[in-house]
Structures are given as C-alpha cells and as structure tokens.
Short mmCIF file of C-alpha atoms in Angstrom, two decimals:
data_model
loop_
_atom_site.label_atom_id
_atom_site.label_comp_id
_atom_site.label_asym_id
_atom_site.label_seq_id
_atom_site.Cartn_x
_atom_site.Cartn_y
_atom_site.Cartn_z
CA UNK A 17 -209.12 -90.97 77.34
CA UNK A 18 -205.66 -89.05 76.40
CA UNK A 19 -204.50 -86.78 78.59
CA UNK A 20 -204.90 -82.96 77.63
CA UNK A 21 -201.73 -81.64 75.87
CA UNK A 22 -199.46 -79.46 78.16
CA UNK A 23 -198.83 -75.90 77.12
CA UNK A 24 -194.91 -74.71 76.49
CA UNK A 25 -193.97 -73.42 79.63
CA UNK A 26 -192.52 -70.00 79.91
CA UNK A 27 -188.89 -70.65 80.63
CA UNK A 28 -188.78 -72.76 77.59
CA UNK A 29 -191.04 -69.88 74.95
CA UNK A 30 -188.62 -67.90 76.34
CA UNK A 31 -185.22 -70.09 75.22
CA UNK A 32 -186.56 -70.58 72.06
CA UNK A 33 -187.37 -66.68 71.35
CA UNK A 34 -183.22 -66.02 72.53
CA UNK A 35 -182.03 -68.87 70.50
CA UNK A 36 -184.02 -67.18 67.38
CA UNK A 37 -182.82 -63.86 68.14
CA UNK A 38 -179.28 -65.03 68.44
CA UNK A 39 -179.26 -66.71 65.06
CA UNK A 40 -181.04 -63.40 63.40
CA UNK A 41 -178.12 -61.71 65.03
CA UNK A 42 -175.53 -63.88 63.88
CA UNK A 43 -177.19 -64.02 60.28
CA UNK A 44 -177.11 -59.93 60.54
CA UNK A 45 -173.78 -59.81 61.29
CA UNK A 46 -172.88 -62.08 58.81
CA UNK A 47 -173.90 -60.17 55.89
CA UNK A 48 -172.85 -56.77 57.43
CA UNK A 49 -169.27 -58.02 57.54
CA UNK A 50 -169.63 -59.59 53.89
CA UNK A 51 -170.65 -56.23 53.09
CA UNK A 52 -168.62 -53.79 54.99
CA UNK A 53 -166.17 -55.66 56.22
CA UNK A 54 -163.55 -55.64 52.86
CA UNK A 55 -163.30 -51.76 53.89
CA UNK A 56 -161.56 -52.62 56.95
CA UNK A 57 -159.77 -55.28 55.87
CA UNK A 58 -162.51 -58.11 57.13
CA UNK A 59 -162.67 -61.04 54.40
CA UNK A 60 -164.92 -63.36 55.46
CA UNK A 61 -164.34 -65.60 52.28
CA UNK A 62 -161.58 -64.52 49.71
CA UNK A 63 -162.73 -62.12 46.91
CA UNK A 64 -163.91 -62.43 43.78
CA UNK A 65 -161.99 -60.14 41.06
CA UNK A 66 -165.50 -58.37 40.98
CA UNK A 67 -165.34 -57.52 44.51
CA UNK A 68 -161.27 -56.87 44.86
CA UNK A 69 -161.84 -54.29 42.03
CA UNK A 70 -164.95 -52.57 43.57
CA UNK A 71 -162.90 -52.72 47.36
CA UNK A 72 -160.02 -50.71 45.99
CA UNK A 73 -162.23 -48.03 44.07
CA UNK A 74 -163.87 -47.50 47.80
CA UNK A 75 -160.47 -46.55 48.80
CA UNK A 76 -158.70 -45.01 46.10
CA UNK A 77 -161.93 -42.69 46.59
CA UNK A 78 -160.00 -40.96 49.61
CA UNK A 79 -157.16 -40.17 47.53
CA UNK A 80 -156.50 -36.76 47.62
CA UNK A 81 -156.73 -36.12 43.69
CA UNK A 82 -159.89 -38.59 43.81
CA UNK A 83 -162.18 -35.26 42.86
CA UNK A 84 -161.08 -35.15 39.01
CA UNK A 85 -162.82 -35.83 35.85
CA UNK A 86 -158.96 -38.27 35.38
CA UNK A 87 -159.92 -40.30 38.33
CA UNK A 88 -163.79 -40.82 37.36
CA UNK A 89 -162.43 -42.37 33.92
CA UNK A 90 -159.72 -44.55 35.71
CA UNK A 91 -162.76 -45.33 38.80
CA UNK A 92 -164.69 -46.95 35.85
CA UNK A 93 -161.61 -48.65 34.68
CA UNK A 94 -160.74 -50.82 37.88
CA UNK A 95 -164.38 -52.00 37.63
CA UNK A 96 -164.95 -52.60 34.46
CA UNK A 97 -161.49 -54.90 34.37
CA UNK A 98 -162.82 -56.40 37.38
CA UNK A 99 -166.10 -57.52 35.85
CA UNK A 100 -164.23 -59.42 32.93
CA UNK A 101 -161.22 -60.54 34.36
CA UNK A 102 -160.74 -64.53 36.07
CA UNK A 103 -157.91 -63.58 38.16
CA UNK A 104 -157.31 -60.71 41.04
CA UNK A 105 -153.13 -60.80 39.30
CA UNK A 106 -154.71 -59.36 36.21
CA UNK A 107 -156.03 -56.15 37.43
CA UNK A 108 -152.57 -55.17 38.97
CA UNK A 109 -151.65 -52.89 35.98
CA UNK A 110 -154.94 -51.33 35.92
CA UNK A 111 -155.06 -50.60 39.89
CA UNK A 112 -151.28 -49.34 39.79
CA UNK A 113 -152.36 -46.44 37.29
CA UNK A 114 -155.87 -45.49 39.37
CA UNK A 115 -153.27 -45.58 42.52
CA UNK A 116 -151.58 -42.53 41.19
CA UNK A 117 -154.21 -41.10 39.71
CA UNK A 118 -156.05 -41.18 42.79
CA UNK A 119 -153.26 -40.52 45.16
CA UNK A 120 -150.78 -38.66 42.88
CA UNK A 121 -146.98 -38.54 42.54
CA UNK A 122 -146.48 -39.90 46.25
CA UNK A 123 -149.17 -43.02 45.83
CA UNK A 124 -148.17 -46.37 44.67
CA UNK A 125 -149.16 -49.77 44.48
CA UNK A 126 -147.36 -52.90 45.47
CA UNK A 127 -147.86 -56.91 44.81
CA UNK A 128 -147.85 -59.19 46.91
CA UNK A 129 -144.51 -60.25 45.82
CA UNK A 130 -143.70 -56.65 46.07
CA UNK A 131 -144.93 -55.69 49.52
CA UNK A 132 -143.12 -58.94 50.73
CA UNK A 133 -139.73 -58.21 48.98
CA UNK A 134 -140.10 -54.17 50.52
CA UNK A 135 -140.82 -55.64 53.85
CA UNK A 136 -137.91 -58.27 54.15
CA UNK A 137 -135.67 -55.00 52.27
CA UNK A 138 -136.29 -52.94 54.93
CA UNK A 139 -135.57 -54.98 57.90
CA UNK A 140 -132.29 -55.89 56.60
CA UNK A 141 -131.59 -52.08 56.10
CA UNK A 142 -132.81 -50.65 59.36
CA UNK A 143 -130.68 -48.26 61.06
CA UNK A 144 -131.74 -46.20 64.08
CA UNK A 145 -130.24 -42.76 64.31
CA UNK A 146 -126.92 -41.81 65.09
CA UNK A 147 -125.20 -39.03 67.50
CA UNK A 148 -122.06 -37.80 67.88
CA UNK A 149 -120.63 -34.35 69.70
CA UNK A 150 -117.71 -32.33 69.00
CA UNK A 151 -117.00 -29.18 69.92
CA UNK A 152 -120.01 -28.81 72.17
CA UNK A 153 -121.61 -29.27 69.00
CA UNK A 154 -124.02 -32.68 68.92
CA UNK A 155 -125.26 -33.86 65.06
CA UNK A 156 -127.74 -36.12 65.07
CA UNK A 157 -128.22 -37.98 61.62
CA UNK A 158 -132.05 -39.96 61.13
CA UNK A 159 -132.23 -42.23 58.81
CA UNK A 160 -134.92 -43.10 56.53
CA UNK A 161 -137.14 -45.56 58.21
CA UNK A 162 -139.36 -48.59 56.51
CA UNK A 163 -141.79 -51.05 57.53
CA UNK A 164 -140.51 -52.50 60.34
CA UNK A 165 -141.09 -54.66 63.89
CA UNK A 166 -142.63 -52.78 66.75
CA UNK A 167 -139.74 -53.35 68.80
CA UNK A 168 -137.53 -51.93 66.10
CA UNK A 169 -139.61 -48.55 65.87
CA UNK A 170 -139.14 -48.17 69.42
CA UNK A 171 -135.91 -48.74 69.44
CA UNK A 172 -135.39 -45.88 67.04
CA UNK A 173 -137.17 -43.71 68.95
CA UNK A 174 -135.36 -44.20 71.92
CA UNK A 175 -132.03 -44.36 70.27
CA UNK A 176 -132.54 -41.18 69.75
CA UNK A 177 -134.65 -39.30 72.51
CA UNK A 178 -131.99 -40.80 75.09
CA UNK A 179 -129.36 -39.71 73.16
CA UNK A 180 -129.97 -35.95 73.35
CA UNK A 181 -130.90 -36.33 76.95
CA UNK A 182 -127.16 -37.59 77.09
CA UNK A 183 -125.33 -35.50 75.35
CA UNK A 184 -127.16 -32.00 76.57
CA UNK A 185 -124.99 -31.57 79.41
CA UNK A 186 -121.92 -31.18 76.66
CA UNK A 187 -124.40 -29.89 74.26
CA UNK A 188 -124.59 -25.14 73.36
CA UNK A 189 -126.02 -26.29 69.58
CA UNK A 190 -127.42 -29.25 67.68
CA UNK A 191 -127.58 -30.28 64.09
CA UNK A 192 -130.01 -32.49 62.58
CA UNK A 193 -129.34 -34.43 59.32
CA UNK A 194 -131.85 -35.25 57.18
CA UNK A 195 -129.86 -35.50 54.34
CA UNK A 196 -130.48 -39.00 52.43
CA UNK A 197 -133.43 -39.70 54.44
CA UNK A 198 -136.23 -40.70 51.60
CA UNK A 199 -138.97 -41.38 54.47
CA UNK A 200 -140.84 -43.71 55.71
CA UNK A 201 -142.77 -43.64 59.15
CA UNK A 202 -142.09 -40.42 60.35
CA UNK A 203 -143.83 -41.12 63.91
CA UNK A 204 -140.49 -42.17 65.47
CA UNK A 205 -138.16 -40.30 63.69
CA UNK A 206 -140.76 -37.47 65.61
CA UNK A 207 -140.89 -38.95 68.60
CA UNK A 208 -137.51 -39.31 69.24
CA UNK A 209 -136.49 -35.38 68.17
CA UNK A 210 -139.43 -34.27 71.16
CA UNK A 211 -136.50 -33.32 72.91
CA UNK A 212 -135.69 -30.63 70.76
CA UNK A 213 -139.20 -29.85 69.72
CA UNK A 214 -141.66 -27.21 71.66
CA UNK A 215 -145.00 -28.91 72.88
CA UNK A 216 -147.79 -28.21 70.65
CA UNK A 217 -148.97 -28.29 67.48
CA UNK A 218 -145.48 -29.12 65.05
CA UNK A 219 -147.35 -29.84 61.69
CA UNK A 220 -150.87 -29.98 60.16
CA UNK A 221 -152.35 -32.76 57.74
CA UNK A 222 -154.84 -31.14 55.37
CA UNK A 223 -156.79 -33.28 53.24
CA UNK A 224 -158.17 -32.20 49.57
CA UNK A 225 -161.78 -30.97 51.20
CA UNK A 226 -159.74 -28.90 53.53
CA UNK A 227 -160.12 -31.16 56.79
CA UNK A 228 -156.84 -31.22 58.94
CA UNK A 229 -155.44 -33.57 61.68
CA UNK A 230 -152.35 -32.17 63.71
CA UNK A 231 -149.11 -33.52 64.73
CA UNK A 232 -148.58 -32.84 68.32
CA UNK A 233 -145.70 -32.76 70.59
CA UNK A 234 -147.43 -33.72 73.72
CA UNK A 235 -146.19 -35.57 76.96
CA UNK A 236 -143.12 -36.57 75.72
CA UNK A 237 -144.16 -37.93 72.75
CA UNK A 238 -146.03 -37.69 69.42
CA UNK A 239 -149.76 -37.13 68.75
CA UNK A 240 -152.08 -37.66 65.74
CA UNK A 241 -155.46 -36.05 65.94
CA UNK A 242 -155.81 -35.75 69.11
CA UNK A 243 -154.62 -39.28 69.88
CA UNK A 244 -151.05 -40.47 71.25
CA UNK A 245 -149.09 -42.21 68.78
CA UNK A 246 -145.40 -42.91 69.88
CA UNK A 247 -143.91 -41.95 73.08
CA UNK A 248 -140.37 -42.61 74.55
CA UNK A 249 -139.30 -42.59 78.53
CA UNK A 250 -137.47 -39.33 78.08
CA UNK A 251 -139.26 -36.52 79.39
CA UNK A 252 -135.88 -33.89 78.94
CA UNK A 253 -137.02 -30.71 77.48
CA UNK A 254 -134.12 -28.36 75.52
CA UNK A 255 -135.26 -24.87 74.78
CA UNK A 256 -133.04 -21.83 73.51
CA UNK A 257 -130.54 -23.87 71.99
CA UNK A 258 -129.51 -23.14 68.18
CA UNK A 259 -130.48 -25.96 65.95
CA UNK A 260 -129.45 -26.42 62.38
CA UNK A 261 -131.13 -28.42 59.63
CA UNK A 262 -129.89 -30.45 56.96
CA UNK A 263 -131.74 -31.29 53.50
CA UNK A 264 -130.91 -32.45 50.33
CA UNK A 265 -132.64 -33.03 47.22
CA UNK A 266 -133.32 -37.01 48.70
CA UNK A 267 -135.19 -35.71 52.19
CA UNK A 268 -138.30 -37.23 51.10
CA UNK A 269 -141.92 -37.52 52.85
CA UNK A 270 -141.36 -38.48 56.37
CA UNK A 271 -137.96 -36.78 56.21
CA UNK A 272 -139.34 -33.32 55.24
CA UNK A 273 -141.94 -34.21 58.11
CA UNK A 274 -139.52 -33.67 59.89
CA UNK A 275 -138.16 -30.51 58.62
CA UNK A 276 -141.50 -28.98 58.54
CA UNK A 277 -141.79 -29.53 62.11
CA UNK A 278 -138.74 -27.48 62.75
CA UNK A 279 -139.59 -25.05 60.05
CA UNK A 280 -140.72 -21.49 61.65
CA UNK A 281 -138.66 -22.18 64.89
CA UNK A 282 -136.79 -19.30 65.88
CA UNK A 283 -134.01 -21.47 67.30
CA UNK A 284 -134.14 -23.19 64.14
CA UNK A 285 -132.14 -22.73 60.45
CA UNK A 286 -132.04 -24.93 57.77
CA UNK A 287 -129.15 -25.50 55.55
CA UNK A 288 -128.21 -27.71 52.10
CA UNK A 289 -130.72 -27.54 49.01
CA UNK A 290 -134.22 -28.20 48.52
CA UNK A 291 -135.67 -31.59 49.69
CA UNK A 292 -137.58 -33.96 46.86
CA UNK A 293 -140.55 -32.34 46.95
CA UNK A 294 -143.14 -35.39 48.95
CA UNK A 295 -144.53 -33.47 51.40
CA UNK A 296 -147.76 -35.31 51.71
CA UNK A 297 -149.12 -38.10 54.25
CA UNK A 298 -149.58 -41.26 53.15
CA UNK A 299 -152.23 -43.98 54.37
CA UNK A 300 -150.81 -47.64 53.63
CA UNK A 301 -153.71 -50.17 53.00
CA UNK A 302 -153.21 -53.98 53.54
CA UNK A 303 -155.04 -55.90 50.54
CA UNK A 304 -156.79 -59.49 50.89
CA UNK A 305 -154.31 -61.09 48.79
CA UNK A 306 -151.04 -59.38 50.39
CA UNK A 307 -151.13 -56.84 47.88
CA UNK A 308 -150.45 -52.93 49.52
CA UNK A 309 -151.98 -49.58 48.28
CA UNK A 310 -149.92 -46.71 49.41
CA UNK A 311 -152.29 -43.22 48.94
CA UNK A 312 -151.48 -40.16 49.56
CA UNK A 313 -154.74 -38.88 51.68
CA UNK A 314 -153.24 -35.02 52.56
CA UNK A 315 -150.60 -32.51 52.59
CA UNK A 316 -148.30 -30.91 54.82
CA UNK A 317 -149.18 -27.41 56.34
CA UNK A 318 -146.51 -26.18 58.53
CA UNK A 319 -146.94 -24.33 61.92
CA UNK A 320 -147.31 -21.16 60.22
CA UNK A 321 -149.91 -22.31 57.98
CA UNK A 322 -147.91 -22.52 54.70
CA UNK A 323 -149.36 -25.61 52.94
CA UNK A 324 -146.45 -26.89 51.23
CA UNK A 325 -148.64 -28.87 49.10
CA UNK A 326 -146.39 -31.33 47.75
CA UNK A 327 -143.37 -29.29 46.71
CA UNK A 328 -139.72 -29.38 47.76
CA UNK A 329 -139.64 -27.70 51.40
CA UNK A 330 -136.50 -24.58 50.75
CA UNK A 331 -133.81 -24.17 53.06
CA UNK A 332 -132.76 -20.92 54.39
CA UNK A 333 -129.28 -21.23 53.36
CA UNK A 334 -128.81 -22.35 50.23
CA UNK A 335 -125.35 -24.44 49.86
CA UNK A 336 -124.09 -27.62 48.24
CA UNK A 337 -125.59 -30.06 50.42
CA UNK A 338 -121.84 -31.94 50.78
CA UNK A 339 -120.92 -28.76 52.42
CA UNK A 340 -124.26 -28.24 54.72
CA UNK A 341 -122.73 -29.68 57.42
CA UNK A 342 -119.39 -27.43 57.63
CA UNK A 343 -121.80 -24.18 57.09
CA UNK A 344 -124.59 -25.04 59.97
CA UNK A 345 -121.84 -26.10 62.43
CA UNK A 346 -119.86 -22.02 61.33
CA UNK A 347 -123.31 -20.71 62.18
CA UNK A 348 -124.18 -22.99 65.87
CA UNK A 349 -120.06 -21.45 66.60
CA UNK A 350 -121.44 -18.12 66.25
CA UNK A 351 -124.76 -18.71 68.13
CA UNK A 352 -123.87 -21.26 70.91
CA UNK A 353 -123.33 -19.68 74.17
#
C-alpha cells in the first residue's frame, strides 16, 4: 500500500509564487529598459542603426525649432537612412543636418572621434579666471570654459568667488571681461561672479512652447529650476558697487549668460560691441557609440523679461572693443566712491 502523497506545504507555495514574481519582474524590467532606456542613455545591448536613428529623432524632438514643416522632412530623413543603412558611421551626415534643423544655429553634432578630440582640446586649454586691481579698480577676466573634470569646474569657480572676496577690501568698482569668451558651461563662470550678483532670479530659460526654468542666485551659489547647481565656500555679498561689462563680437552662449545676468542692474554698464549673437541654452546628449548631440532646447530671457531670442545681446556703450577696457575703467573713476 503506497503512502498518500503529501500536499506542498505553505512556506514552500509561497517561495515558489516570490520566485515567479521576481522573474516576471525582472522580465518587465527588462523590456522596459530595452524600450525606454536609449532615452536616458540605458543600452542594454548596443544599437542597431534602426534603433540609433529612431533614439536621436526622440531627442532632436525637444529641439527648440523641432515644431516646423523643415524638421518633419529631416525627422523622416534620420529614419528612413536608418532603416537602409549597415552601419551607425553612415548616418552621421544625415543626423548633423536634423541637429541644426532641430536645434538651430547654436546645435551641433559631434563623432565620436570628434567629441573625444573636443574633450582632450579643452582640458589642455582650461584656464580659470583671472583678477587683478589697480587703482581701487579690480578686472576680472572669465574665460571661456569647455568640458572639463569636476575638480577643474570647481576650481574655476572658486578661483574666482575667493578672489573678489579678496580684493573687496581694496575694491570702489569692478570690471568684468567677457571679451573672447565663446562659452561653454556657464554654471561656474555664474557661480563664481555670486559675489557681485543680487540673490534672485538673474536669467530665465524659455523653451519654444513658452515653458521657462530660472537661473538663481541663491545661498551662495547657482540654481537651475529650482534646484542647486554649483556653489562655492564664499558667502561675501558686494552691493552698490559700480560694475562694468565687457563684450565683443566673440562673447558667445555661456559668455552672454553671463552678461544677461548683469543686464538691467542698476550698478551695472556694459561696454565694447555686440556679443555673437548665441544666446540660447544648450542640452548636451551622450550617444551609445561616443557620439554627442549638442541642442539648443531654449532661449535667454533676461531679468526684465526681454527674450533675447538668439541675437547678439547690445552694450550700452558702444566702443571698439580694444578700447572697452580704458572707457569702463573712465566711467568706475567717475562712479567709485
């Protein structure tokens, strides 16, 4: 006679039901981030051209010109190059055109080779800012700043910042050279002028459907929508103090950041000629492959609400920029006190 059969117990249904359940999960998850992922830069295997082409459509969709008829035609273009083509290299032209069509004059796309050769370019040129006083009179020049180290943004932040704090004991006026600067990240070229910058709003991103994030001087440091972005350890604050401007026509994007953020200041004047005309934010996507799009997602609004929508930002004293420096430094003699 066998013995009856013994049912499952309950400790062991229950293993079995988690272990299914975790593999459902897993599967899930899976195919989400085969799905989704490629939007935030999640690969789990390496694309096809196919799926490259239809991954930079979904973000050349956010560029800011991506509402016109132009960019619909160029939109079909990237995918139908990607459905024929055997290699990711060969849709390069094709995505460098939809780049600026999508993102306009400020948008651009790199290669791999490219984005490497920009990277290693700008590490060998980085300089953080400089300062120098005479006369009671302190000129700070900021350079144009690329992509990078961590350590090497900071640095130029705090170069900076604790320079002002050092040389406002000395200091009645302050000039601020933006001439030559053709951009880059403007956070730390911010971050270390929040010295010399009021707390609050200093400039407005406003994207093609009229959405805006704001650029905030807040705690001794820089803001973006409502969320910190670069701080330094100086916490000096210098109010009433004349401060004059320099452009040129090479101030470029993160340089005429800059001089919007001073622009409508009362302590504030602006000398030289008008600046290049980039005045637009720029998101910088990382591709699978090492590729980089650069798109321009929004334009500058300054504190007054001007939207300079990508044209040259106009000083208030129009001179040859070679002689900005001598006629900002006559007006800080008149003002400084």
């Amino acid at each position: 006679m066998s013995e009856p059969r013994r049912a499952p117990s309950k400790r062991r249904t229950v293993a079995v039901i988690l272990s299914g359940m975790v593999v459902v999960f897993v599967a899930l998850s899976l195919a989400a981030t085969y799905v989704i992922g490629p939007r935030f830069g999640i690969w789990i295997v390496p694309p096809t051209p196919q799926r490259y082409a239809q991954n930079v459509v979904d973000h050349l969709n956010g560029g800011y010109y991506a509402t016109t008829p132009e960019w619909q035609t160029w939109r079909a273009n990237v995918l139908e190059a990607g459905s024929t083509a055997t290699t990711i290299e060969e849709l390069y032209p094709v995505i460098a055109t939809a780049t600026k069509v999508a993102g306009g004059k400020h948008s651009f796309f790199r290669t791999p080779s490219e984005a490497s050769s920009n990277d290693q370019q700008a590490a060998a040129d980085f300089k953080a800012p400089t300062l120098a006083t005479a006369g009671r009179i302190t000129t700070i020049t900021v350079p144009e700043l690329g992509g990078v180290s961590a350590d090497q943004l900071q640095q130029y932040a705090d170069t900076a910042a604790q320079g002002i704090e050092a040389a406002a004991p000395t200091t009645c006026g302050w000039v601020i050279d933006l001439r030559g600067n053709t951009g880059g990240n403007m956070y730390p070229m911010l971050a270390g002028l929040v010295p010399l910058l009021p707390d609050g709003p200093a400039l407005v991103f406003r994207q093609a459907g009229g959405t805006e994030s704001t650029v905030t001087v807040k705690d001794g440091g820089i803001g973006f929508g409502g969320a910190p972005t670069m701080k330094t350890a100086v916490r000096a604050k210098i109010s009433n103090q004349p401060i004059a401007v320099l452009y040129d026509t090479k101030t470029a994007s993160s340089g005429e950041a800059v001089a919007t953020a001073f622009r409508g200041l009362s302590n504030a004047r602006s000398f030289g000629s008008a600046t290049a005309g980039y005045t637009s934010g720029n998101a910088v996507i990382p591709m699978p492959d090492g590729a980089r799009l650069v798109l321009t997602q929004a334009v500058y609004v300054d504190r007054a609400g001007v939207n300079l929508n990508e044209q040259p930002v106009q000083p208030d004293v129009k001179v040859d920029p070679t002689t900005a420096d001598a006629a900002a430094k006559a007006w800080l003699a008149t003002t400084c006190s």
